[in-house]
Amino acid sequence: MKTIILSSIIGLVMLTSYAQNPVGKWKLLSHTFFYEGTKMDSHAALISQRPCAAKIVYEINADGTFRLNAAQSGCDEKYRNIQEKLYSKTYWRLEGNKFTTSATNFVVGQSYTISISGNKMTWVGTDGQGTLVYQKL
């Protein structure tokens, strides 16, 4: 009996850690990658040039849409419009811990290994896109 209960608990823990739900509003904290052997953070570089970008919100919606919302960022209208348009047709899907985004109905897309711990979500690119870290709002 103890074996059955223990097996059930272990199975439940494994299922809840595997079934991660990225739906929500997220703030990008970093986007790191290696360039010629040096670790770079493109998000930090962007914020140094456009501090308003730190207030951009990424919305991962239950309907499969993935949107950038810069409405409350304080960025100028031209920049907001360009950034929001880039994400206007983007969708996402999650298969196990493989998170894929695409603006072409998944004919072409970018895939990441996703992990969520507390209010932090980490994407590790499967094709060299680097690592993105988000914080849930």
GROMACS .gro file of N, CA and C in nm:
model
  411
    1MET      N    1   0.082  -0.119   0.000
    1MET     CA    2   0.000   0.000   0.000
    1MET      C    3   0.087   0.126   0.000
    2LYS      N    4   0.194   0.123   0.083
    2LYS     CA    5   0.284   0.238   0.088
    2LYS      C    6   0.348   0.262  -0.048
    3THR      N    7   0.381   0.155  -0.119
    3THR     CA    8   0.442   0.166  -0.251
    3THR      C    9   0.348   0.234  -0.349
    4ILE      N   10   0.221   0.199  -0.344
    4ILE     CA   11   0.121   0.258  -0.434
    4ILE      C   12   0.106   0.406  -0.404
    5ILE      N   13   0.097   0.443  -0.279
    5ILE     CA   14   0.081   0.584  -0.241
    5ILE      C   15   0.205   0.663  -0.281
    6LEU      N   16   0.323   0.608  -0.251
    6LEU     CA   17   0.448   0.675  -0.287
    6LEU      C   18   0.459   0.692  -0.438
    7SER      N   19   0.425   0.590  -0.513
    7SER     CA   20   0.428   0.598  -0.660
    7SER      C   21   0.332   0.704  -0.711
    8SER      N   22   0.215   0.711  -0.651
    8SER     CA   23   0.116   0.811  -0.691
    8SER      C   24   0.166   0.952  -0.665
    9ILE      N   25   0.227   0.973  -0.550
    9ILE     CA   26   0.280   1.106  -0.515
    9ILE      C   27   0.392   1.144  -0.611
   10ILE      N   28   0.482   1.054  -0.637
   10ILE     CA   29   0.593   1.082  -0.729
   10ILE      C   30   0.539   1.113  -0.869
   11GLY      N   31   0.442   1.036  -0.914
   11GLY     CA   32   0.381   1.060  -1.044
   11GLY      C   33   0.315   1.196  -1.052
   12LEU      N   34   0.245   1.236  -0.947
   12LEU     CA   35   0.179   1.366  -0.944
   12LEU      C   36   0.280   1.480  -0.946
   13VAL      N   37   0.387   1.467  -0.869
   13VAL     CA   38   0.491   1.569  -0.868
   13VAL      C   39   0.555   1.581  -1.006
   14MET      N   40   0.584   1.468  -1.068
   14MET     CA   41   0.644   1.472  -1.202
   14MET      C   42   0.549   1.534  -1.303
   15LEU      N   43   0.422   1.504  -1.295
   15LEU     CA   44   0.324   1.559  -1.388
   15LEU      C   45   0.311   1.709  -1.372
   16THR      N   46   0.304   1.758  -1.249
   16THR     CA   47   0.288   1.902  -1.229
   16THR      C   48   0.413   1.978  -1.268
   17SER      N   49   0.531   1.919  -1.251
   17SER     CA   50   0.652   1.989  -1.293
   17SER      C   51   0.668   1.985  -1.444
   18TYR      N   52   0.615   1.884  -1.510
   18TYR     CA   53   0.626   1.871  -1.654
   18TYR      C   54   0.521   1.955  -1.726
   19ALA      N   55   0.401   1.963  -1.670
   19ALA     CA   56   0.290   2.036  -1.732
   19ALA      C   57   0.298   2.182  -1.691
   20GLN      N   58   0.386   2.256  -1.753
   20GLN     CA   59   0.406   2.396  -1.720
   20GLN      C   60   0.309   2.481  -1.802
   21ASN      N   61   0.255   2.583  -1.740
   21ASN     CA   62   0.159   2.667  -1.809
   21ASN      C   63   0.218   2.807  -1.826
   22PRO      N   64   0.255   2.845  -1.948
   22PRO     CA   65   0.315   2.976  -1.970
   22PRO      C   66   0.213   3.089  -1.988
   23VAL      N   67   0.083   3.058  -1.987
   23VAL     CA   68  -0.019   3.161  -2.012
   23VAL      C   69  -0.008   3.271  -1.906
   24GLY      N   70  -0.005   3.394  -1.953
   24GLY     CA   71   0.000   3.509  -1.862
   24GLY      C   72   0.073   3.625  -1.925
   25LYS      N   73   0.098   3.725  -1.843
   25LYS     CA   74   0.170   3.845  -1.886
   25LYS      C   75   0.310   3.839  -1.826
   26TRP      N   76   0.409   3.864  -1.911
   26TRP     CA   77   0.547   3.846  -1.873
   26TRP      C   78   0.631   3.968  -1.911
   27LYS      N   79   0.732   3.995  -1.832
   27LYS     CA   80   0.830   4.100  -1.860
   27LYS      C   81   0.962   4.030  -1.892
   28LEU      N   82   1.026   4.067  -2.001
   28LEU     CA   83   1.155   4.010  -2.038
   28LEU      C   84   1.264   4.069  -1.949
   29LEU      N   85   1.342   3.982  -1.885
   29LEU     CA   86   1.452   4.027  -1.799
   29LEU      C   87   1.586   4.023  -1.871
   30SER      N   88   1.605   3.920  -1.954
   30SER     CA   89   1.733   3.909  -2.025
   30SER      C   90   1.719   3.820  -2.149
   31HIS      N   91   1.804   3.845  -2.245
   31HIS     CA   92   1.817   3.760  -2.363
   31HIS      C   93   1.967   3.745  -2.388
   32THR      N   94   2.022   3.637  -2.337
   32THR     CA   95   2.166   3.616  -2.347
   32THR      C   96   2.199   3.515  -2.456
   33PHE      N   97   2.315   3.533  -2.515
   33PHE     CA   98   2.366   3.443  -2.617
   33PHE      C   99   2.518   3.461  -2.622
   34PHE      N  100   2.583   3.371  -2.689
   34PHE     CA  101   2.728   3.380  -2.704
   34PHE      C  102   2.761   3.427  -2.845
   35TYR      N  103   2.850   3.525  -2.853
   35TYR     CA  104   2.897   3.577  -2.981
   35TYR      C  105   3.049   3.577  -2.976
   36GLU      N  106   3.109   3.500  -3.064
   36GLU     CA  107   3.254   3.486  -3.071
   36GLU      C  108   3.312   3.456  -2.932
   37GLY      N  109   3.246   3.367  -2.859
   37GLY     CA  110   3.295   3.324  -2.729
   37GLY      C  111   3.263   3.415  -2.612
   38THR      N  112   3.195   3.525  -2.639
   38THR     CA  113   3.161   3.620  -2.534
   38THR      C  114   3.010   3.618  -2.510
   39LYS      N  115   2.972   3.612  -2.383
   39LYS     CA  116   2.831   3.614  -2.348
   39LYS      C  117   2.779   3.757  -2.357
   40MET      N  118   2.669   3.772  -2.432
   40MET     CA  119   2.609   3.904  -2.455
   40MET      C  120   2.465   3.902  -2.405
   41ASP      N  121   2.413   4.016  -2.363
   41ASP     CA  122   2.272   4.029  -2.325
   41ASP      C  123   2.211   4.138  -2.413
   42SER      N  124   2.140   4.096  -2.516
   42SER     CA  125   2.083   4.193  -2.611
   42SER      C  126   1.972   4.276  -2.546
   43HIS      N  127   1.903   4.219  -2.448
   43HIS     CA  128   1.797   4.295  -2.382
   43HIS      C  129   1.857   4.409  -2.297
   44ALA      N  130   1.965   4.382  -2.228
   44ALA     CA  131   2.032   4.486  -2.150
   44ALA      C  132   2.082   4.597  -2.243
   45ALA      N  133   2.134   4.558  -2.359
   45ALA     CA  134   2.182   4.658  -2.456
   45ALA      C  135   2.065   4.743  -2.507
   46LEU      N  136   1.951   4.678  -2.533
   46LEU     CA  137   1.833   4.751  -2.578
   46LEU      C  138   1.788   4.851  -2.471
   47ILE      N  139   1.782   4.806  -2.346
   47ILE     CA  140   1.736   4.894  -2.238
   47ILE      C  141   1.831   5.012  -2.217
   48SER      N  142   1.960   4.992  -2.241
   48SER     CA  143   2.054   5.104  -2.228
   48SER      C  144   2.026   5.212  -2.332
   49GLN      N  145   1.973   5.173  -2.448
   49GLN     CA  146   1.939   5.268  -2.553
   49GLN      C  147   1.795   5.317  -2.545
   50ARG      N  148   1.705   5.229  -2.501
   50ARG     CA  149   1.561   5.259  -2.491
   50ARG      C  150   1.511   5.207  -2.356
   51PRO      N  151   1.528   5.285  -2.250
   51PRO     CA  152   1.485   5.240  -2.116
   51PRO      C  153   1.337   5.200  -2.110
   52CYS      N  154   1.255   5.257  -2.197
   52CYS     CA  155   1.112   5.224  -2.198
   52CYS      C  156   1.088   5.076  -2.231
   53ALA      N  157   1.182   5.012  -2.298
   53ALA     CA  158   1.165   4.871  -2.336
   53ALA      C  159   1.155   4.780  -2.215
   54ALA      N  160   1.203   4.826  -2.099
   54ALA     CA  161   1.194   4.746  -1.977
   54ALA      C  162   1.049   4.730  -1.932
   55LYS      N  163   0.960   4.816  -1.981
   55LYS     CA  164   0.819   4.811  -1.940
   55LYS      C  165   0.730   4.741  -2.043
   56ILE      N  166   0.790   4.685  -2.147
   56ILE     CA  167   0.711   4.613  -2.247
   56ILE      C  168   0.663   4.482  -2.187
   57VAL      N  169   0.540   4.445  -2.219
   57VAL     CA  170   0.478   4.324  -2.165
   57VAL      C  171   0.457   4.225  -2.279
   58TYR      N  172   0.492   4.100  -2.252
   58TYR     CA  173   0.471   3.990  -2.347
   58TYR      C  174   0.352   3.910  -2.297
   59GLU      N  175   0.251   3.896  -2.381
   59GLU     CA  176   0.128   3.828  -2.342
   59GLU      C  177   0.119   3.693  -2.412
   60ILE      N  178   0.121   3.588  -2.332
   60ILE     CA  179   0.103   3.452  -2.382
   60ILE      C  180  -0.040   3.415  -2.346
   61ASN      N  181  -0.126   3.411  -2.447
   61ASN     CA  182  -0.269   3.395  -2.425
   61ASN      C  183  -0.316   3.251  -2.445
   62ALA      N  184  -0.422   3.216  -2.373
   62ALA     CA  185  -0.478   3.081  -2.379
   62ALA      C  186  -0.527   3.045  -2.519
   63ASP      N  187  -0.559   3.144  -2.601
   63ASP     CA  188  -0.607   3.117  -2.737
   63ASP      C  189  -0.493   3.087  -2.835
   64GLY      N  190  -0.369   3.079  -2.784
   64GLY     CA  191  -0.255   3.047  -2.869
   64GLY      C  192  -0.184   3.168  -2.927
   65THR      N  193  -0.232   3.287  -2.898
   65THR     CA  194  -0.165   3.407  -2.949
   65THR      C  195  -0.052   3.448  -2.854
   66PHE      N  196   0.051   3.504  -2.913
   66PHE     CA  197   0.166   3.554  -2.838
   66PHE      C  198   0.187   3.698  -2.885
   67ARG      N  199   0.162   3.793  -2.796
   67ARG     CA  200   0.164   3.933  -2.836
   67ARG      C  201   0.260   4.015  -2.751
   68LEU      N  202   0.314   4.119  -2.811
   68LEU     CA  203   0.393   4.218  -2.742
   68LEU      C  204   0.302   4.337  -2.719
   69ASN      N  205   0.295   4.385  -2.596
   69ASN     CA  206   0.210   4.498  -2.562
   69ASN      C  207   0.300   4.609  -2.507
   70ALA      N  208   0.314   4.715  -2.584
   70ALA     CA  209   0.399   4.827  -2.544
   70ALA      C  210   0.317   4.950  -2.508
   71ALA      N  211   0.186   4.933  -2.492
   71ALA     CA  212   0.096   5.046  -2.468
   71ALA      C  213   0.134   5.128  -2.345
   72GLN      N  214   0.175   5.062  -2.238
   72GLN     CA  215   0.207   5.132  -2.113
   72GLN      C  216   0.357   5.148  -2.090
   73SER      N  217   0.436   5.127  -2.195
   73SER     CA  218   0.581   5.128  -2.180
   73SER      C  219   0.641   5.268  -2.172
   74GLY      N  220   0.573   5.366  -2.230
   74GLY     CA  221   0.629   5.500  -2.237
   74GLY      C  222   0.717   5.519  -2.359
   75CYS      N  223   0.727   5.417  -2.443
   75CYS     CA  224   0.804   5.430  -2.568
   75CYS      C  225   0.728   5.518  -2.666
   76ASP      N  226   0.800   5.580  -2.757
   76ASP     CA  227   0.734   5.664  -2.856
   76ASP      C  228   0.644   5.579  -2.946
   77GLU      N  229   0.543   5.644  -3.003
   77GLU     CA  230   0.440   5.574  -3.079
   77GLU      C  231   0.495   5.495  -3.197
   78LYS      N  232   0.590   5.551  -3.269
   78LYS     CA  233   0.647   5.482  -3.384
   78LYS      C  234   0.713   5.351  -3.341
   79TYR      N  235   0.792   5.356  -3.235
   79TYR     CA  236   0.859   5.235  -3.185
   79TYR      C  237   0.757   5.134  -3.137
   80ARG      N  238   0.657   5.178  -3.059
   80ARG     CA  239   0.551   5.088  -3.010
   80ARG      C  240   0.483   5.018  -3.125
   81ASN      N  241   0.444   5.094  -3.226
   81ASN     CA  242   0.372   5.035  -3.340
   81ASN      C  243   0.456   4.932  -3.414
   82ILE      N  244   0.584   4.961  -3.434
   82ILE     CA  245   0.672   4.867  -3.503
   82ILE      C  246   0.685   4.738  -3.423
   83GLN      N  247   0.711   4.751  -3.293
   83GLN     CA  248   0.729   4.633  -3.209
   83GLN      C  249   0.602   4.549  -3.200
   84GLU      N  250   0.488   4.614  -3.181
   84GLU     CA  251   0.362   4.540  -3.171
   84GLU      C  252   0.327   4.471  -3.303
   85LYS      N  253   0.360   4.536  -3.415
   85LYS     CA  254   0.332   4.475  -3.545
   85LYS      C  255   0.415   4.348  -3.565
   86LEU      N  256   0.538   4.346  -3.515
   86LEU     CA  257   0.623   4.228  -3.527
   86LEU      C  258   0.559   4.104  -3.463
   87TYR      N  259   0.479   4.124  -3.360
   87TYR     CA  260   0.415   4.014  -3.289
   87TYR      C  261   0.267   3.999  -3.322
   88SER      N  262   0.216   4.075  -3.415
   88SER     CA  263   0.071   4.079  -3.442
   88SER      C  264   0.015   3.948  -3.497
   89LYS      N  265   0.099   3.862  -3.553
   89LYS     CA  266   0.053   3.735  -3.610
   89LYS      C  267   0.122   3.615  -3.546
   90THR      N  268   0.186   3.637  -3.432
   90THR     CA  269   0.262   3.530  -3.368
   90THR      C  270   0.173   3.442  -3.281
   91TYR      N  271   0.195   3.312  -3.294
   91TYR     CA  272   0.124   3.212  -3.214
   91TYR      C  273   0.225   3.126  -3.141
   92TRP      N  274   0.180   3.056  -3.041
   92TRP     CA  275   0.266   2.968  -2.965
   92TRP      C  276   0.198   2.833  -2.945
   93ARG      N  277   0.282   2.733  -2.918
   93ARG     CA  278   0.231   2.602  -2.878
   93ARG      C  279   0.335   2.537  -2.788
   94LEU      N  280   0.286   2.449  -2.703
   94LEU     CA  281   0.371   2.381  -2.607
   94LEU      C  282   0.349   2.231  -2.620
   95GLU      N  283   0.456   2.160  -2.646
   95GLU     CA  284   0.453   2.013  -2.656
   95GLU      C  285   0.556   1.962  -2.557
   96GLY      N  286   0.509   1.910  -2.444
   96GLY     CA  287   0.600   1.871  -2.337
   96GLY      C  288   0.667   1.996  -2.282
   97ASN      N  289   0.798   2.005  -2.293
   97ASN     CA  290   0.867   2.127  -2.251
   97ASN      C  291   0.927   2.201  -2.371
   98LYS      N  292   0.876   2.172  -2.491
   98LYS     CA  293   0.919   2.240  -2.613
   98LYS      C  294   0.817   2.348  -2.647
   99PHE      N  295   0.859   2.474  -2.635
   99PHE     CA  296   0.775   2.590  -2.661
   99PHE      C  297   0.814   2.645  -2.797
  100THR      N  298   0.718   2.658  -2.887
  100THR     CA  299   0.746   2.706  -3.022
  100THR      C  300   0.662   2.828  -3.052
  101THR      N  301   0.724   2.929  -3.112
  101THR     CA  302   0.653   3.048  -3.159
  101THR      C  303   0.663   3.051  -3.311
  102SER      N  304   0.557   3.106  -3.374
  102SER     CA  305   0.556   3.113  -3.520
  102SER      C  306   0.457   3.219  -3.566
  103ALA      N  307   0.491   3.286  -3.672
  103ALA     CA  308   0.398   3.379  -3.737
  103ALA      C  309   0.353   3.323  -3.871
  104THR      N  310   0.385   3.195  -3.897
  104THR     CA  311   0.354   3.133  -4.026
  104THR      C  312   0.275   3.003  -4.008
  105ASN      N  313   0.189   3.000  -3.909
  105ASN     CA  314   0.108   2.880  -3.882
  105ASN      C  315   0.195   2.756  -3.862
  106PHE      N  316   0.311   2.777  -3.802
  106PHE     CA  317   0.406   2.671  -3.766
  106PHE      C  318   0.470   2.602  -3.886
  107VAL      N  319   0.464   2.667  -4.003
  107VAL     CA  320   0.542   2.618  -4.117
  107VAL      C  321   0.690   2.641  -4.084
  108VAL      N  322   0.717   2.757  -4.026
  108VAL     CA  323   0.849   2.794  -3.977
  108VAL      C  324   0.828   2.848  -3.837
  109GLY      N  325   0.920   2.824  -3.747
  109GLY     CA  326   0.906   2.875  -3.612
  109GLY      C  327   1.037   2.868  -3.537
  110GLN      N  328   1.035   2.920  -3.416
  110GLN     CA  329   1.150   2.914  -3.328
  110GLN      C  330   1.110   2.831  -3.208
  111SER      N  331   1.194   2.735  -3.171
  111SER     CA  332   1.163   2.646  -3.060
  111SER      C  333   1.261   2.665  -2.946
  112TYR      N  334   1.208   2.646  -2.828
  112TYR     CA  335   1.285   2.663  -2.705
  112TYR      C  336   1.248   2.550  -2.608
  113THR      N  337   1.341   2.517  -2.522
  113THR     CA  338   1.310   2.432  -2.408
  113THR      C  339   1.270   2.527  -2.298
  114ILE      N  340   1.150   2.505  -2.244
  114ILE     CA  341   1.094   2.599  -2.147
  114ILE      C  342   1.095   2.538  -2.008
  115SER      N  343   1.121   2.622  -1.908
  115SER     CA  344   1.106   2.581  -1.769
  115SER      C  345   1.050   2.699  -1.691
  116ILE      N  346   0.963   2.668  -1.598
  116ILE     CA  347   0.902   2.771  -1.514
  116ILE      C  348   0.927   2.732  -1.370
  117SER      N  349   0.978   2.830  -1.295
  117SER     CA  350   1.003   2.811  -1.153
  117SER      C  351   0.957   2.936  -1.080
  118GLY      N  352   0.852   2.921  -1.000
  118GLY     CA  353   0.796   3.038  -0.933
  118GLY      C  354   0.743   3.136  -1.035
  119ASN      N  355   0.789   3.260  -1.029
  119ASN     CA  356   0.744   3.361  -1.124
  119ASN      C  357   0.845   3.385  -1.237
  120LYS      N  358   0.941   3.295  -1.254
  120LYS     CA  359   1.040   3.306  -1.360
  120LYS      C  360   1.019   3.198  -1.465
  121MET      N  361   1.029   3.237  -1.590
  121MET     CA  362   1.019   3.144  -1.702
  121MET      C  363   1.147   3.159  -1.784
  122THR      N  364   1.208   3.046  -1.816
  122THR     CA  365   1.332   3.047  -1.893
  122THR      C  366   1.311   2.969  -2.022
  123TRP      N  367   1.354   3.030  -2.134
  123TRP     CA  368   1.351   2.964  -2.263
  123TRP      C  369   1.497   2.945  -2.306
  124VAL      N  370   1.532   2.824  -2.340
  124VAL     CA  371   1.665   2.796  -2.394
  124VAL      C  372   1.646   2.756  -2.539
  125GLY      N  373   1.704   2.833  -2.629
  125GLY     CA  374   1.687   2.810  -2.772
  125GLY      C  375   1.741   2.675  -2.815
  126THR      N  376   1.665   2.607  -2.899
  126THR     CA  377   1.709   2.477  -2.950
  126THR      C  378   1.793   2.492  -3.075
  127ASP      N  379   1.795   2.611  -3.134
  127ASP     CA  380   1.872   2.635  -3.257
  127ASP      C  381   1.967   2.753  -3.243
  128GLY      N  382   2.020   2.773  -3.123
  128GLY     CA  383   2.119   2.878  -3.104
  128GLY      C  384   2.062   3.017  -3.082
  129GLN      N  385   1.933   3.028  -3.047
  129GLN     CA  386   1.873   3.160  -3.026
  129GLN      C  387   1.911   3.220  -2.891
  130GLY      N  388   1.982   3.147  -2.809
  130GLY     CA  389   2.021   3.198  -2.679
  130GLY      C  390   1.920   3.161  -2.573
  131THR      N  391   1.928   3.230  -2.460
  131THR     CA  392   1.841   3.205  -2.346
  131THR      C  393   1.766   3.332  -2.310
  132LEU      N  394   1.635   3.318  -2.296
  132LEU     CA  395   1.551   3.430  -2.256
  132LEU      C  396   1.494   3.400  -2.118
  133VAL      N  397   1.493   3.501  -2.032
  133VAL     CA  398   1.437   3.486  -1.899
  133VAL      C  399   1.329   3.592  -1.882
  134TYR      N  400   1.211   3.546  -1.841
  134TYR     CA  401   1.094   3.631  -1.820
  134TYR      C  402   1.053   3.627  -1.673
  135GLN      N  403   0.985   3.734  -1.630
  135GLN     CA  404   0.925   3.738  -1.498
  135GLN      C  405   0.777   3.760  -1.513
  136LYS      N  406   0.696   3.678  -1.444
  136LYS     CA  407   0.552   3.690  -1.453
  136LYS      C  408   0.504   3.815  -1.380
  137LEU      N  409   0.412   3.884  -1.442
  137LEU     CA  410   0.357   4.007  -1.380
  137LEU      C  411   0.232   3.974  -1.302
   0.00000   0.00000   0.00000
